[in-house]
XYZ file of N, CA and C in Angstrom:
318
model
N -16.164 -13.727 60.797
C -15.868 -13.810 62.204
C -16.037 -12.423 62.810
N -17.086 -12.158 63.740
C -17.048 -10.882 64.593
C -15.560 -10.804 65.626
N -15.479 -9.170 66.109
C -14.622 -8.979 66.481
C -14.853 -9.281 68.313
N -15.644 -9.585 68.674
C -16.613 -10.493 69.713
C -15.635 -11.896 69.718
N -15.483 -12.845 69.050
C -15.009 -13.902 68.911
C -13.013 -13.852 68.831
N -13.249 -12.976 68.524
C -11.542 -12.793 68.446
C -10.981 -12.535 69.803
N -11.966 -11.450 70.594
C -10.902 -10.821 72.131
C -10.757 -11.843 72.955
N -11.724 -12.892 73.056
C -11.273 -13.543 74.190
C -9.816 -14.460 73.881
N -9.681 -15.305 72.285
C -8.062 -15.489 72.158
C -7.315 -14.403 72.302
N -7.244 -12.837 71.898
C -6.446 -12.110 72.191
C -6.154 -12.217 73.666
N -7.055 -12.318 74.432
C -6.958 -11.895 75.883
C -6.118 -13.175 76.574
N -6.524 -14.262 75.747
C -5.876 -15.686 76.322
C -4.225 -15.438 76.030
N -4.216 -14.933 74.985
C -2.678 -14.681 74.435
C -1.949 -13.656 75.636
N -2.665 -12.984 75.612
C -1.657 -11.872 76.671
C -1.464 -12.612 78.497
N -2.741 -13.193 78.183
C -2.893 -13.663 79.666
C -1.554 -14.982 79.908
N -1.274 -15.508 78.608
C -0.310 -16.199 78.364
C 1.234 -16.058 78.797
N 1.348 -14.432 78.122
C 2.127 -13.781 78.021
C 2.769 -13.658 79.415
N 1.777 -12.693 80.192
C 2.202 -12.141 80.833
C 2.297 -13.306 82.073
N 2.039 -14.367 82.239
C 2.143 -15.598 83.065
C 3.452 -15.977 83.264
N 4.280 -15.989 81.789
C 5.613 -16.991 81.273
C 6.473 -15.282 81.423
N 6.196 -14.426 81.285
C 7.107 -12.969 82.117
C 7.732 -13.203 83.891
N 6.343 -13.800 84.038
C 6.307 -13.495 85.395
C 6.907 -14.676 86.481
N 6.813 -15.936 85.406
C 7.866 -17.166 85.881
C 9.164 -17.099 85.407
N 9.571 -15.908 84.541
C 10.928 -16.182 84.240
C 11.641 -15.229 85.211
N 10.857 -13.848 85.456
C 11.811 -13.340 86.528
C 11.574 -14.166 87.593
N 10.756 -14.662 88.068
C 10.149 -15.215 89.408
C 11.729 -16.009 89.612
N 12.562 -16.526 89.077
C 13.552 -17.505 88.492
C 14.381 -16.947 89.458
N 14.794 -15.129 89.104
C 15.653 -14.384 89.329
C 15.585 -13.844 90.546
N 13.979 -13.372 90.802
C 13.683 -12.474 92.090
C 12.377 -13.409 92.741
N 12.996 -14.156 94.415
C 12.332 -14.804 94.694
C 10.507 -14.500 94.888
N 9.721 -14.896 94.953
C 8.449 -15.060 95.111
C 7.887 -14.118 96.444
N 7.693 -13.032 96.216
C 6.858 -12.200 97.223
C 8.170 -11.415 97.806
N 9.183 -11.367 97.541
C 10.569 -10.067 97.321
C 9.624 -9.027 96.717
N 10.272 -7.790 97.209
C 9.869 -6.310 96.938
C 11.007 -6.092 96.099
N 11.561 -5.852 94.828
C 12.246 -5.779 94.077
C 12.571 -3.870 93.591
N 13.613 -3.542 93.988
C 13.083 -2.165 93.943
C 13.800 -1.173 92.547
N 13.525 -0.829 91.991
C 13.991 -0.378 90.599
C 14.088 0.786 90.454
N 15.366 1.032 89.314
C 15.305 2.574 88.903
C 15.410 2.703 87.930
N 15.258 4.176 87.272
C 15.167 3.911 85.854
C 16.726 4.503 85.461
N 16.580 4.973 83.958
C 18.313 4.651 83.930
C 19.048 6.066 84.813
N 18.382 7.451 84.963
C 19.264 7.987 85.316
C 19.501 8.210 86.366
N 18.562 7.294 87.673
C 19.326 6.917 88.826
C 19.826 6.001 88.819
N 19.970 5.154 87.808
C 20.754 3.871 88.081
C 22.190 4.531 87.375
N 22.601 5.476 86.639
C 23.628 5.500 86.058
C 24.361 6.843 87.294
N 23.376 7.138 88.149
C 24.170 8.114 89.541
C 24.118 7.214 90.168
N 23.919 5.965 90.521
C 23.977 4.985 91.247
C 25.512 4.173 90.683
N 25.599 4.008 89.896
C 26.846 3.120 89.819
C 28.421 4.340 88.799
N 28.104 5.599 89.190
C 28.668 6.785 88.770
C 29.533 6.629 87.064
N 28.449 5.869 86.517
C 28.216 6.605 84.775
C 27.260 7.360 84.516
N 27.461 7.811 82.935
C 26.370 8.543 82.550
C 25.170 7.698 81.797
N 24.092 8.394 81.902
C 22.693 7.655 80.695
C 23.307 7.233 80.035
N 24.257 7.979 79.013
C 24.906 7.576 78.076
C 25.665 6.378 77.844
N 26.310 5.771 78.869
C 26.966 5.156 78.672
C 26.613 3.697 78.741
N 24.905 4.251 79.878
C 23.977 2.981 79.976
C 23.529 2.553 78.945
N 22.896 3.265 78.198
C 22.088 3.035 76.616
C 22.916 2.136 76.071
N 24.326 2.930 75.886
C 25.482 2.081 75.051
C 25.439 0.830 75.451
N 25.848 0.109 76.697
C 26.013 -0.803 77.405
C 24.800 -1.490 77.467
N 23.828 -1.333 77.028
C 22.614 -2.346 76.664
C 22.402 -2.712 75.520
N 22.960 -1.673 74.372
C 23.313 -2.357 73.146
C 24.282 -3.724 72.805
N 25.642 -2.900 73.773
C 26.463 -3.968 73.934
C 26.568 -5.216 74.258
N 25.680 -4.900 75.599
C 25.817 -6.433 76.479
C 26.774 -6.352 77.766
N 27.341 -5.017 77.968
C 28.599 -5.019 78.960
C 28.111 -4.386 80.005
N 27.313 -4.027 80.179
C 26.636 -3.151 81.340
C 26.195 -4.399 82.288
N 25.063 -3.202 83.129
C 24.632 -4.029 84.382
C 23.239 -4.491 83.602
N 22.520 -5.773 83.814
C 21.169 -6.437 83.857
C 20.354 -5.566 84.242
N 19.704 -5.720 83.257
C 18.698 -4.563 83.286
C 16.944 -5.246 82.987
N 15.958 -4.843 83.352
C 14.574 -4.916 83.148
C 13.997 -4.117 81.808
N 12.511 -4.786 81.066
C 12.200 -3.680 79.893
C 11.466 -4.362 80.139
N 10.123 -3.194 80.901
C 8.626 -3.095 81.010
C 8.241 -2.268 80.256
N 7.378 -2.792 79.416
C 6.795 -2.359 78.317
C 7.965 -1.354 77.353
N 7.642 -0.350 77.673
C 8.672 0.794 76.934
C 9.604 1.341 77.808
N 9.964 0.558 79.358
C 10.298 1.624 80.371
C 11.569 0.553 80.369
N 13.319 1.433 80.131
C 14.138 0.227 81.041
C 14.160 0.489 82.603
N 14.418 -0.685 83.022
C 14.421 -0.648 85.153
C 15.411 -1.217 85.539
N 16.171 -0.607 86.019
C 17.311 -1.442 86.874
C 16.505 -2.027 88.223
N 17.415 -3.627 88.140
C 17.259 -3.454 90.151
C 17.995 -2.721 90.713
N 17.931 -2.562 92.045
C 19.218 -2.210 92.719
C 19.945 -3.329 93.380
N 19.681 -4.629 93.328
C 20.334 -5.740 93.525
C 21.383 -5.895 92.267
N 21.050 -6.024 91.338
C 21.422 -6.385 90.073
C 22.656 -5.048 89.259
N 22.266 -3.941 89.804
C 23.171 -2.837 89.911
C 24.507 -3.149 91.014
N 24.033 -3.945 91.922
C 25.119 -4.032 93.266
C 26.076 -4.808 92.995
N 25.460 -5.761 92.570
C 25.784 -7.508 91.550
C 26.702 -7.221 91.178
N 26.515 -6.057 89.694
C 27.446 -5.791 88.597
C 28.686 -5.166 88.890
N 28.742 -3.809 90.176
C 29.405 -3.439 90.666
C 30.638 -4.340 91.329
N 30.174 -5.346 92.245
C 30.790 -5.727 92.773
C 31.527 -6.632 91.795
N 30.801 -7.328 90.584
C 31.678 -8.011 89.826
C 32.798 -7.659 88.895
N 32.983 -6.163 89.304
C 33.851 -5.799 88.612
C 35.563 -5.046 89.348
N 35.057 -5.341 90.318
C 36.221 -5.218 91.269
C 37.202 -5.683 90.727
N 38.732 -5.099 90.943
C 39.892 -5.343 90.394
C 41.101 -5.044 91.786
N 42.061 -5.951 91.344
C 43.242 -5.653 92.603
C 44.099 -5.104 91.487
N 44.482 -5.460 90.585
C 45.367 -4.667 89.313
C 44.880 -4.315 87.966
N 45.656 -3.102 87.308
C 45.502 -3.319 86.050
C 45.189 -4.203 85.313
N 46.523 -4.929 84.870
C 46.782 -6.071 84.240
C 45.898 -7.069 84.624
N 44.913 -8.209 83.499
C 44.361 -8.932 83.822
C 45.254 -10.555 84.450
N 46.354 -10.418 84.251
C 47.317 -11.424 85.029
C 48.173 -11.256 85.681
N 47.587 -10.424 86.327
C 47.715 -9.641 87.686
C 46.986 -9.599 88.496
N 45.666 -9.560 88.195
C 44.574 -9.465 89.111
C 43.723 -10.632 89.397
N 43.879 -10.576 91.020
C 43.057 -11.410 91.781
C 41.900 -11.300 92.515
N 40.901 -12.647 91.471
C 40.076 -11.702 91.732
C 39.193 -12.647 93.068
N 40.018 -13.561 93.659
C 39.959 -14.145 94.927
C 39.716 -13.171 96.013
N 41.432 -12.006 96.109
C 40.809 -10.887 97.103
C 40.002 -10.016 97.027
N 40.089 -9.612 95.764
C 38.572 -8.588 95.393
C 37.527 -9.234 95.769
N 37.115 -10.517 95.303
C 35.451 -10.544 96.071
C 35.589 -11.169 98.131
N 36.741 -11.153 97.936
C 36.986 -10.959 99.676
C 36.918 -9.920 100.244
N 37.312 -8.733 99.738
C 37.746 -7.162 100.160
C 35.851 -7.106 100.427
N 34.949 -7.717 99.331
C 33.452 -7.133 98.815
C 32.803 -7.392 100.240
């Protein structure tokens, strides 16, 4: 088999790829939205942590939703706002806190 015969399945594969990428955010960020992104260390002066704590928090799972284009992570800044706001608290104590007025106060 020449390497002639192979690119065009490679190319079908990516073309694949990058189709079923682009309907799954499409899901998230409506259709022809300008979606505007940062990478982590304005997103971590944006919601006043450090890189550090972002990295961590993507290992974890406890952070804010985040994007990974190719090798690059991207915050939205929707999805940064999102997280923020979902973390609003009226008390310490979790049976204490309501979180009825917090997303009222938002």
């Amino acid at each position: 088999m020449t390497r002639e015969a192979k690119t065009p399945t490679l190319h079908a594969y990516f073309r694949k790829r990058i189709a079923k990428i682009i309907a799954t955010m499409s899901i998230f960020y409506p259709k022809g939205s300008i979606v505007s992104t940062l990478n982590s260390k304005d997103a971590a002066a944006h919601i006043g942590k450090s890189v550090s704590w972002l990295n961590k928090s993507r290992m974890t799972g406890t952070g804010p939703v985040y994007l990974k284009l190719g090798g690059s992570v991207r915050y939205a800044l929707g999805d940064l706002n999102a997280w923020l706001a979902s973390n609003r608290r009226t008390a310490i104590y979790d049976f204490a806190n309501d979180n009825r007025r917090a997303t009222a106060a938002a």
